Amino acid sequence: MKNRHSNTPTMEQRFVTHFPGDESGSTLPRQTPEVFYSLVKPTPVPSPQILLWSEDAAALLDWPRPLDRKGWEAQVLAGNLELPGSRPYALRYGGHQFGHWAGQLGDGRAIALGELKNSQGALWELQLKGAGPTAYSRRADGRAVLRSSLREFLCSEAMFHLGVPTTRALSLVTTGEPVLRDMFYDGHPELEAGAITTRLAPSFIRFGNFEILTASGEVENLKRLADYTIATHFPELLPPPGESLYLTWFKEISRRTARLMVEWLRVGFVHGVMNTDNMSILGLTIDYGPYGWLDVYDPGFTPNTTDASQKRYRFSQQPGIGLWNLARLAEALAPLVPDPEALEGAFEVYRETFADSYQAMMRHKLGLSSWKGEADDILLRDLDQVLRSTEMDMTLFYRALTLELSPSGAGISAAMREAFYFLPNEKLEADMSAWLARYRERVLAEGRPIDKVKAMMNQANPYFILRNYLVQEALDALARGDETVCQELLSALRTPYESNAVTQKFSGRRPEWARQKPGCSDLSCSS
Ligand code: AMP
Ligand code: MG
């Protein structure tokens, strides 16, 4: 099997070299106290083939596009061939799931290969998701189905191009090995196509990596992991006099998490499973499972059927959950600081960062150069009311808002009407018109050139988002042997703020058939 790299890339292994691990290689499900990871070989698959390839992610590794979909890259990215220097491992972590401590979890179907250094000197960790069982797979198979892999692959790249911090996706490889899944958890498992996604991130360390060490009373290990994480991924941190470096670090994690929550609100993203094992210590969006996007503006929306009754992870609750998760991390870090209560000071940092970033974000969405305190708070509160009462598409609404700014533009524009899922009755139409008139007056009073205002808004309000139904259509096409929709989506998501030939095709509101369809409005955790 040949590769076209002038030199076969060699992996670095900072994590595995730095920490003790369980070196047995066994995939017998078990608790692994006192280690940070378990070494594990990916389980080979019969016929790997690259289905999707992210040029942008590949550029981070200086990887040329594969010429042959079944060639060297497919073998490497399916786990069949090992890169020199690789010592594959699964991370040990725990987590709070749906509000309760769940004990040890760990990478049950993600296998880290090690890090690759690019020509700029940046190190990227490569992880195969769906590459077979590990010590943390419990009773599951360590595999992933094509539908969830495609959702993760496309969404990682979509989020990156939207400007939202995220792990990246390099490739999606089909394995040729079917996987048995009970998609609706109703006792009817079926064989589905299997796939492996290669993810990239500076690190995949989660809140749960720290939680498991404290929960197990491994304070020395906790300190080692914190010291490594800070030195490797937060080298710029400098504590003010008298402050513990761990507290300075925790404040930075709090800031990053707050900003991430604001970004999700900006683009209408609902993660769906904000358990602490799915919270990146770097403030990245990680683990794309039953996520979704607001089509209709509904702050109470969650796509995750497992969370349908409680709606713990609904759209509007994400900032509150971000803070709850940070509180669990603070408990985990408490043994490291002389005054654990000081960690609570970071909750104020979170609240302030969130409030400031949220206001700045809404200011950009609305095209305002400054925020006029209470008057603008009220304008925003009333917008929320109008949007909630009218079944409007969030993305189309904000994008159409610029058209309401032309001085002659009295009434609701045709583009704005496209955002309605139902034609509004007279009262709702009057409420909407009244709000738009107030808004127009507010923006025009600033006296800025309208072109500038529109440009500002169009950088904050995406023209195209990766709605769940679009990925479902791509999957339906794949099932018919047609890859074009996948490829077109991958191309469209690279320019989400532009109206152009590729994005226009996917820019409409969600069609009615997708309202209640599994995979479009509802998603289970089965993946
Ligand atoms: P998630 O809800 O996807 O974040 O997964 C929670 C835990 O279950 C993590 O430890 C995963 O690694 C593990 N897990 C999920 N699906 C599988 C699978 N098919 N095989 C093994 N482990 C899995
Ligand atoms: Mg997870």
Coordinates of C-alpha atoms and ligand atoms in Angstrom, one line a residue:
M1 CA 0.0 0.0 0.0
K2 CA 1.7 3.2 -1.1
N3 CA 1.3 6.7 0.2
R4 CA 2.1 9.9 -1.6
H5 CA 3.7 11.8 1.3
S6 CA 7.3 12.5 0.6
N7 CA 7.9 11.1 4.1
T8 CA 5.4 9.0 5.9
P9 CA 4.2 11.1 8.7
T10 CA 5.5 10.1 12.1
M11 CA 3.3 10.5 15.2
E12 CA 4.3 12.1 18.4
Q13 CA 3.1 10.7 21.7
R14 CA 3.2 13.4 24.4
F15 CA 0.2 12.1 26.4
V16 CA 1.2 8.4 26.4
T17 CA 4.8 9.2 27.1
H18 CA 4.0 11.6 29.9
F19 CA 1.5 9.4 31.8
P20 CA 1.2 5.9 33.1
G21 CA -1.3 3.8 31.2
D22 CA -2.8 0.3 31.2
E23 CA -0.5 -1.4 28.7
S24 CA -2.2 -4.8 28.6
G25 CA -4.1 -4.0 25.3
S26 CA -7.0 -5.9 26.7
T27 CA -10.5 -4.8 25.7
L28 CA -12.2 -6.6 28.5
P29 CA -14.6 -4.1 30.1
R30 CA -13.2 -3.0 33.4
Q31 CA -12.4 -0.2 35.8
T32 CA -8.9 1.1 35.3
P33 CA -7.8 2.9 38.5
E34 CA -4.5 4.7 38.7
V35 CA -4.0 5.1 34.9
F36 CA -4.8 7.8 32.5
Y37 CA -5.6 5.7 29.4
S38 CA -5.6 2.1 28.1
L39 CA -3.5 1.1 25.1
V40 CA -5.7 -0.5 22.4
K41 CA -5.3 -1.5 18.8
P42 CA -8.1 -0.5 16.4
T43 CA -9.9 -3.6 15.2
P44 CA -9.3 -3.9 11.4
V45 CA -12.3 -3.6 9.1
P46 CA -12.8 -5.6 5.8
S47 CA -13.0 -2.9 3.1
P48 CA -12.3 0.7 4.1
Q49 CA -13.2 3.3 1.6
I50 CA -13.0 7.1 2.0
L51 CA -16.5 8.5 1.5
L52 CA -15.8 12.1 2.5
W53 CA -12.6 14.1 2.9
S54 CA -12.3 17.6 4.4
E55 CA -9.7 19.6 2.4
D56 CA -9.6 22.2 5.1
A57 CA -8.9 19.8 7.9
A58 CA -6.4 17.9 5.8
A59 CA -4.5 21.2 5.3
L60 CA -4.0 21.3 9.0
L61 CA -1.9 18.1 8.6
D62 CA -0.4 19.0 5.2
W63 CA -2.1 15.9 3.9
P64 CA -2.6 15.8 0.1
R65 CA -6.1 14.6 -1.1
P66 CA -6.0 10.8 -1.5
L67 CA -6.0 9.7 -5.2
D68 CA -7.4 6.4 -4.4
R69 CA -10.4 6.1 -2.1
K70 CA -9.4 2.6 -1.1
G71 CA -5.7 3.4 -0.8
W72 CA -3.2 4.0 1.9
E73 CA -5.2 6.8 3.6
A74 CA -8.3 4.7 3.8
Q75 CA -6.3 1.9 5.5
V76 CA -4.7 4.3 8.0
L77 CA -7.9 6.2 8.8
A78 CA -9.8 2.9 9.3
G79 CA -7.2 1.7 11.8
N80 CA -6.0 -1.1 9.5
L81 CA -2.5 0.4 9.1
E82 CA -0.5 2.0 11.8
L83 CA 1.5 5.2 11.2
P84 CA 5.1 5.0 12.5
G85 CA 5.3 6.2 16.1
S86 CA 1.7 5.6 16.8
R87 CA 0.7 4.0 20.2
P88 CA -3.1 4.0 20.0
Y89 CA -5.0 4.5 23.2
A90 CA -8.4 5.2 24.8
L91 CA -8.7 7.9 27.4
R92 CA -10.0 7.1 30.9
Y93 CA -12.7 9.6 32.0
G94 CA -15.9 9.8 34.0
G95 CA -18.8 12.1 33.9
H96 CA -22.1 13.5 35.1
Q97 CA -24.8 12.3 32.8
F98 CA -28.2 14.0 32.9
G99 CA -27.4 15.5 36.3
H100 CA -26.1 12.3 37.9
W101 CA -22.6 11.0 38.5
A102 CA -22.1 8.0 36.2
G103 CA -18.7 6.8 37.3
Q104 CA -16.1 5.7 34.9
L105 CA -17.0 6.1 31.2
G106 CA -13.9 6.5 29.0
D107 CA -13.4 6.4 25.2
G108 CA -15.7 3.4 24.4
R109 CA -15.4 3.8 20.7
A110 CA -12.8 6.5 20.1
I111 CA -9.2 5.6 19.7
A112 CA -6.5 8.2 19.7
L113 CA -3.6 7.5 17.4
G114 CA -1.2 10.2 18.7
E115 CA -0.3 13.6 17.5
L116 CA 1.0 14.9 14.1
K117 CA 3.0 18.0 13.8
N118 CA 2.3 20.2 10.8
S119 CA 4.7 22.4 8.9
Q120 CA 3.8 25.3 11.2
G121 CA 4.8 23.3 14.2
A122 CA 1.2 22.9 15.5
L123 CA 0.3 19.5 17.0
W124 CA -3.0 17.9 16.1
E125 CA -4.3 14.8 17.9
L126 CA -5.9 12.2 15.6
Q127 CA -8.8 10.1 16.9
L128 CA -10.7 7.4 15.1
K129 CA -14.3 7.2 16.2
G130 CA -15.9 3.8 15.6
A131 CA -12.6 1.9 15.3
G132 CA -13.6 -1.0 17.6
P133 CA -13.9 -1.9 21.3
T134 CA -11.6 -0.5 24.1
A135 CA -11.4 -1.2 27.8
Y136 CA -14.2 1.4 28.2
S137 CA -16.7 -0.1 25.7
R138 CA -18.6 -1.8 28.5
R139 CA -21.1 -4.0 26.7
A140 CA -21.2 -2.0 23.4
D141 CA -19.3 -2.8 20.2
G142 CA -17.0 0.2 19.8
R143 CA -18.4 0.9 16.3
A144 CA -20.4 3.7 14.8
V145 CA -23.0 3.7 12.1
L146 CA -22.8 5.7 8.9
R147 CA -25.8 8.0 9.8
S148 CA -24.2 9.3 13.1
S149 CA -20.7 9.4 11.5
L150 CA -22.0 11.5 8.6
R151 CA -23.8 13.8 11.1
E152 CA -20.6 14.3 13.1
F153 CA -18.3 14.7 10.1
L154 CA -20.5 17.4 8.4
C155 CA -21.4 19.2 11.6
S156 CA -17.8 19.5 12.8
E157 CA -16.8 21.2 9.6
A158 CA -20.0 23.3 9.4
M159 CA -19.3 24.6 12.9
F160 CA -15.7 25.4 12.1
H161 CA -16.8 27.5 9.0
L162 CA -19.5 29.2 11.1
G163 CA -16.7 30.3 13.4
V164 CA -17.7 28.2 16.4
P165 CA -14.9 26.5 18.4
T166 CA -15.0 22.8 17.6
T167 CA -13.1 19.6 17.1
R168 CA -12.5 19.0 13.4
A169 CA -13.2 16.1 11.0
L170 CA -10.7 14.9 8.5
S171 CA -12.3 11.9 6.9
L172 CA -15.3 9.6 6.9
V173 CA -14.5 6.1 5.9
T174 CA -17.1 3.4 5.3
T175 CA -15.9 0.1 6.7
G176 CA -17.8 -2.6 4.7
E177 CA -18.8 -4.1 8.1
P178 CA -22.5 -3.8 9.1
V179 CA -23.3 -2.7 12.7
L180 CA -26.4 -3.8 14.6
R181 CA -28.4 -0.9 16.1
D182 CA -31.8 -0.5 17.7
M183 CA -32.3 3.0 16.4
F184 CA -35.6 3.7 18.2
Y185 CA -34.8 1.6 21.3
D186 CA -38.0 -0.4 20.6
G187 CA -36.6 -3.9 20.4
H188 CA -36.1 -3.9 16.7
P189 CA -32.4 -3.8 16.0
E190 CA -31.3 -3.7 12.4
L191 CA -28.0 -4.0 10.6
E192 CA -26.7 -0.6 9.4
A193 CA -23.7 0.5 7.4
G194 CA -20.6 1.1 9.7
A195 CA -18.2 4.0 9.4
I196 CA -15.2 5.6 11.1
T197 CA -14.7 9.3 11.4
T198 CA -11.3 10.7 12.0
R199 CA -11.4 13.7 14.3
L200 CA -8.7 16.3 15.0
A201 CA -8.2 18.5 18.0
P202 CA -5.3 19.9 19.9
S203 CA -6.7 17.7 22.7
F204 CA -9.7 15.6 23.5
I205 CA -9.5 16.0 27.2
R206 CA -12.8 16.6 28.9
F207 CA -14.1 17.8 32.2
G208 CA -14.7 14.1 33.0
N209 CA -11.0 13.3 32.8
F210 CA -10.5 15.4 36.0
E211 CA -13.7 14.2 37.6
I212 CA -12.8 10.5 37.5
L213 CA -9.5 11.2 39.3
T214 CA -11.0 13.1 42.2
A215 CA -13.9 10.7 42.5
S216 CA -11.3 7.9 42.8
G217 CA -9.2 9.8 45.4
E218 CA -6.3 10.0 43.0
V219 CA -5.2 13.5 44.0
E220 CA -1.6 13.1 42.8
N221 CA -2.8 12.0 39.4
L222 CA -5.2 14.9 39.3
K223 CA -2.4 17.3 39.9
R224 CA -0.3 15.7 37.1
L225 CA -3.1 15.9 34.6
A226 CA -3.9 19.5 35.5
D227 CA -0.2 20.5 35.3
Y228 CA 0.2 18.8 31.9
T229 CA -3.0 20.3 30.5
I230 CA -2.0 23.8 31.6
A231 CA 1.6 23.5 30.4
T232 CA 0.6 21.9 27.1
H233 CA -2.6 23.7 26.2
F234 CA -2.6 26.9 28.2
P235 CA 1.1 27.9 28.3
E236 CA 0.1 31.7 28.1
L237 CA -1.6 31.7 31.5
L238 CA 0.0 33.9 34.2
P239 CA -1.7 34.1 37.5
P240 CA -2.0 37.5 39.2
P241 CA 0.0 37.9 42.4
G242 CA -1.4 35.7 45.1
E243 CA -3.7 33.7 42.9
S244 CA -3.2 29.9 42.4
L245 CA -2.4 29.0 38.7
Y246 CA -5.2 26.4 38.9
L247 CA -7.7 29.1 39.7
T248 CA -6.4 31.3 36.8
W249 CA -6.8 28.2 34.6
F250 CA -10.3 27.4 35.8
K251 CA -11.3 31.0 35.1
E252 CA -10.0 30.7 31.6
I253 CA -12.0 27.4 31.1
S254 CA -15.0 29.3 32.4
R255 CA -14.5 32.1 29.9
R256 CA -14.1 29.7 27.0
T257 CA -17.2 27.7 28.0
A258 CA -19.3 30.9 28.3
R259 CA -18.2 32.1 24.9
L260 CA -19.0 28.7 23.4
M261 CA -22.5 28.9 24.8
V262 CA -23.0 32.3 23.2
E263 CA -21.8 31.0 19.9
W264 CA -24.3 28.1 20.0
L265 CA -27.1 30.6 20.7
R266 CA -25.9 32.8 17.8
V267 CA -26.2 30.1 15.2
G268 CA -29.2 28.2 16.7
F269 CA -27.3 25.0 17.7
V270 CA -28.5 22.6 20.3
H271 CA -25.8 20.1 21.4
G272 CA -28.3 17.7 22.9
V273 CA -26.1 15.8 25.4
M274 CA -24.2 18.3 27.5
N275 CA -23.0 15.7 30.0
T276 CA -19.7 16.6 31.6
D277 CA -17.9 13.8 29.6
N278 CA -18.9 15.8 26.5
M279 CA -17.4 19.1 27.7
S280 CA -14.0 19.9 26.2
I281 CA -11.5 21.4 28.6
L282 CA -10.4 23.6 25.7
G283 CA -13.9 25.0 25.2
L284 CA -14.6 23.2 21.9
T285 CA -17.8 21.7 20.7
I286 CA -17.2 18.0 21.0
D287 CA -19.1 14.7 20.5
Y288 CA -21.8 15.4 17.9
G289 CA -24.6 13.0 18.8
P290 CA -28.3 13.8 18.9
Y291 CA -27.6 17.5 18.2
G292 CA -29.9 19.8 16.2
W293 CA -30.6 23.3 15.0
L294 CA -33.5 25.6 15.6
D295 CA -35.6 25.7 12.5
V296 CA -38.6 27.3 14.2
Y297 CA -37.4 29.7 16.9
D298 CA -38.3 27.7 20.0
P299 CA -36.0 28.2 23.0
G300 CA -37.4 25.0 24.6
F301 CA -36.3 22.8 21.7
T302 CA -34.2 19.7 22.2
P303 CA -33.7 17.2 19.4
N304 CA -32.6 14.4 21.8
T305 CA -35.5 11.9 22.3
T306 CA -33.7 10.6 25.4
D307 CA -34.2 14.0 27.0
A308 CA -37.7 14.6 25.7
S309 CA -39.5 14.6 29.0
Q310 CA -37.0 16.5 31.1
K311 CA -35.5 18.8 28.3
R312 CA -32.5 19.3 30.4
Y313 CA -30.4 20.2 27.4
R314 CA -32.8 22.4 25.5
F315 CA -31.6 25.3 23.5
S316 CA -32.2 28.1 26.1
Q317 CA -30.9 26.1 29.0
Q318 CA -27.4 25.5 27.5
P319 CA -25.8 28.5 29.3
G320 CA -27.2 27.3 32.6
I321 CA -25.9 23.8 32.0
G322 CA -22.5 25.2 31.0
L323 CA -22.3 26.7 34.5
W324 CA -23.6 23.6 36.2
N325 CA -21.0 21.5 34.4
L326 CA -18.3 24.0 35.5
A327 CA -19.5 23.6 39.1
R328 CA -18.8 19.9 38.7
L329 CA -15.3 20.6 37.3
A330 CA -14.7 23.0 40.3
E331 CA -15.5 20.2 42.7
A332 CA -13.1 18.0 40.8
L333 CA -10.3 20.6 40.9
A334 CA -11.0 21.6 44.6
P335 CA -8.2 19.4 46.0
L336 CA -5.6 21.4 44.0
V337 CA -6.3 24.8 45.5
P338 CA -5.6 26.0 49.1
D339 CA -9.0 27.7 49.2
P340 CA -11.5 25.6 47.2
E341 CA -14.2 28.3 47.7
A342 CA -12.1 30.6 45.6
L343 CA -13.0 28.5 42.6
E344 CA -16.5 29.8 42.9
G345 CA -15.2 33.2 42.0
A346 CA -14.9 31.8 38.5
F347 CA -18.6 31.4 38.3
E348 CA -18.8 35.2 38.4
V349 CA -16.3 35.2 35.5
Y350 CA -18.5 32.9 33.6
R351 CA -21.6 35.0 34.2
E352 CA -19.9 38.2 33.2
T353 CA -18.3 36.7 30.2
F354 CA -21.6 35.3 29.1
A355 CA -23.5 38.5 29.7
D356 CA -20.9 40.6 27.8
S357 CA -20.4 38.2 24.9
Y358 CA -24.2 37.6 24.6
Q359 CA -24.9 41.3 24.4
A360 CA -22.1 41.8 21.8
M361 CA -23.4 38.9 19.8
M362 CA -27.0 40.2 19.8
R363 CA -25.7 43.6 18.9
H364 CA -24.0 42.1 15.8
K365 CA -27.0 40.1 14.9
L366 CA -29.1 43.2 15.0
G367 CA -26.6 45.5 13.4
L368 CA -26.2 48.0 16.3
S369 CA -22.9 49.8 17.0
S370 CA -23.7 50.2 20.7
W371 CA -26.1 48.8 23.2
K372 CA -28.3 51.4 24.8
G373 CA -28.9 49.6 28.1
E374 CA -32.4 49.0 29.2
A375 CA -34.1 50.3 26.0
D376 CA -32.2 47.7 23.9
D377 CA -32.8 45.0 26.5
I378 CA -36.5 45.7 26.1
L379 CA -36.3 45.7 22.3
L380 CA -34.6 42.3 22.5
R381 CA -37.1 40.9 25.1
D382 CA -40.0 41.9 22.8
L383 CA -38.3 40.3 19.8
D384 CA -38.1 37.1 21.8
Q385 CA -41.8 37.3 22.5
V386 CA -42.7 38.1 18.9
L387 CA -40.6 35.2 17.6
R388 CA -42.0 32.7 20.1
S389 CA -45.5 33.5 19.2
T390 CA -45.2 33.3 15.4
E391 CA -43.4 30.0 14.4
M392 CA -40.7 31.7 12.5
D393 CA -37.5 30.3 11.2
M394 CA -34.6 31.7 13.3
T395 CA -32.0 31.7 10.5
L396 CA -34.3 33.1 7.8
F397 CA -35.6 35.7 10.2
Y398 CA -32.2 37.2 11.0
R399 CA -31.0 37.1 7.5
A400 CA -34.2 38.9 6.2
L401 CA -33.8 41.5 8.9
T402 CA -31.4 43.5 6.8
L403 CA -34.1 44.0 4.1
E404 CA -36.3 45.7 6.7
L405 CA -33.8 48.5 7.0
S406 CA -34.4 50.2 3.6
P407 CA -36.2 53.5 4.5
S408 CA -39.0 52.7 2.1
G409 CA -39.5 49.2 3.6
A410 CA -42.7 49.6 5.5
G411 CA -44.5 46.3 6.3
I412 CA -43.1 42.8 6.2
S413 CA -40.8 42.0 3.3
A414 CA -41.3 39.0 1.0
A415 CA -38.0 37.5 2.3
M416 CA -39.3 37.9 5.9
R417 CA -42.6 36.1 4.9
E418 CA -40.5 33.1 3.8
A419 CA -39.4 32.7 7.5
F420 CA -43.0 32.0 8.6
Y421 CA -43.9 28.3 9.1
F422 CA -47.5 29.4 9.4
L423 CA -49.1 32.5 8.0
P424 CA -49.6 34.7 11.0
N425 CA -53.1 35.9 12.0
E426 CA -53.8 39.6 12.0
K427 CA -52.7 40.2 15.6
L428 CA -49.4 38.4 15.1
E429 CA -48.7 40.2 11.9
A430 CA -49.4 43.5 13.6
D431 CA -47.1 42.7 16.5
M432 CA -44.4 41.7 14.1
S433 CA -44.8 44.8 12.0
A434 CA -44.8 47.0 15.1
W435 CA -41.6 45.4 16.3
L436 CA -39.9 45.7 12.9
A437 CA -40.8 49.4 12.8
R438 CA -39.3 50.0 16.3
Y439 CA -36.2 48.1 15.2
R440 CA -35.8 50.0 11.9
E441 CA -36.1 53.3 13.8
R442 CA -33.5 52.2 16.3
V443 CA -30.9 51.2 13.7
L444 CA -31.5 54.3 11.5
A445 CA -31.2 56.6 14.5
E446 CA -27.5 55.5 14.7
G447 CA -27.0 57.1 11.3
R448 CA -24.5 54.6 10.0
P449 CA -24.3 53.7 6.3
I450 CA -26.8 50.9 5.7
D451 CA -24.3 48.9 3.7
K452 CA -22.0 48.8 6.7
V453 CA -24.8 47.7 9.0
K454 CA -25.8 44.9 6.6
A455 CA -22.3 43.7 6.3
M456 CA -22.0 43.5 10.0
M457 CA -25.2 41.6 10.3
N458 CA -24.4 39.2 7.5
Q459 CA -21.2 38.2 9.4
A460 CA -23.2 37.3 12.5
N461 CA -26.3 35.7 10.9
P462 CA -25.6 32.6 8.8
Y463 CA -27.3 32.3 5.4
F464 CA -27.0 28.5 5.5
I465 CA -27.0 26.1 8.5
L466 CA -26.7 22.4 8.4
R467 CA -30.3 21.6 9.3
N468 CA -31.0 18.1 10.4
Y469 CA -33.3 17.4 7.4
L470 CA -30.5 18.2 5.0
V471 CA -28.2 15.6 6.5
Q472 CA -31.1 13.2 6.4
E473 CA -31.6 13.9 2.7
A474 CA -27.9 13.3 2.1
L475 CA -28.3 9.9 3.9
D476 CA -31.3 9.0 1.9
A477 CA -29.4 9.8 -1.3
L478 CA -26.5 7.7 -0.1
A479 CA -28.8 4.7 0.5
R480 CA -29.7 5.0 -3.2
G481 CA -26.0 5.0 -4.1
D482 CA -25.9 8.8 -4.8
E483 CA -23.1 10.8 -3.1
T484 CA -23.8 14.1 -4.7
V485 CA -25.9 15.5 -1.9
C486 CA -23.1 14.8 0.7
Q487 CA -20.5 16.4 -1.5
E488 CA -22.7 19.4 -2.2
L489 CA -23.4 19.9 1.5
L490 CA -19.7 19.6 2.3
S491 CA -19.1 22.3 -0.3
A492 CA -21.9 24.6 0.9
L493 CA -21.0 24.5 4.5
R494 CA -17.6 26.1 3.7
T495 CA -19.3 29.5 3.0
P496 CA -22.2 29.6 5.4
Y497 CA -22.5 33.4 5.4
E498 CA -22.7 33.7 1.6
S499 CA -25.6 33.5 -0.7
N500 CA -24.0 31.7 -3.7
A501 CA -24.8 28.9 -6.1
V502 CA -24.0 26.1 -3.7
T503 CA -25.5 27.6 -0.6
Q504 CA -28.8 28.7 -2.2
K505 CA -29.7 25.2 -2.9
F506 CA -29.8 24.5 0.9
S507 CA -31.0 27.8 2.3
G508 CA -34.8 27.3 2.5
R509 CA -36.7 26.7 5.7
R510 CA -37.4 23.1 6.8
P511 CA -40.0 21.4 4.6
E512 CA -43.2 20.2 6.3
W513 CA -42.4 16.5 5.7
A514 CA -39.4 16.9 8.1
R515 CA -41.4 18.3 11.0
Q516 CA -41.8 15.0 12.8
K517 CA -39.5 12.7 10.9
P518 CA -36.9 10.8 12.9
G519 CA -33.4 12.0 12.0
C520 CA -34.9 15.5 11.3
S521 CA -36.7 16.6 14.4
D522 CA -36.1 13.7 16.8
L523 CA -32.8 11.9 17.3
S524 CA -32.0 9.1 19.7
C525 CA -28.6 8.5 21.2
S526 CA -28.4 5.3 19.2
S527 CA -25.4 5.8 17.0
Ligands
AMP1 P1 -22.0 9.5 24.4 O1 -23.3 9.6 25.0 O2 -21.9 9.2 22.9 O3 -21.1 10.7 24.7 O4 -21.3 8.2 25.0 C1 -21.2 8.0 26.4 C2 -20.3 6.9 26.7 O5 -20.7 5.7 26.0 C3 -18.9 7.1 26.2 O6 -18.0 6.6 27.2 C4 -18.8 6.4 24.9 O7 -17.5 6.1 24.5 C5 -19.7 5.2 25.1 N1 -20.2 4.6 23.9 C6 -21.2 5.1 23.1 N2 -21.5 4.3 22.1 C7 -20.6 3.3 22.1 C8 -20.4 2.1 21.3 N3 -21.1 1.9 20.2 N4 -19.4 1.3 21.8 C9 -18.7 1.5 22.8 N5 -18.9 2.6 23.7 C10 -19.8 3.5 23.3
MG2 MG -19.3 11.4 24.5

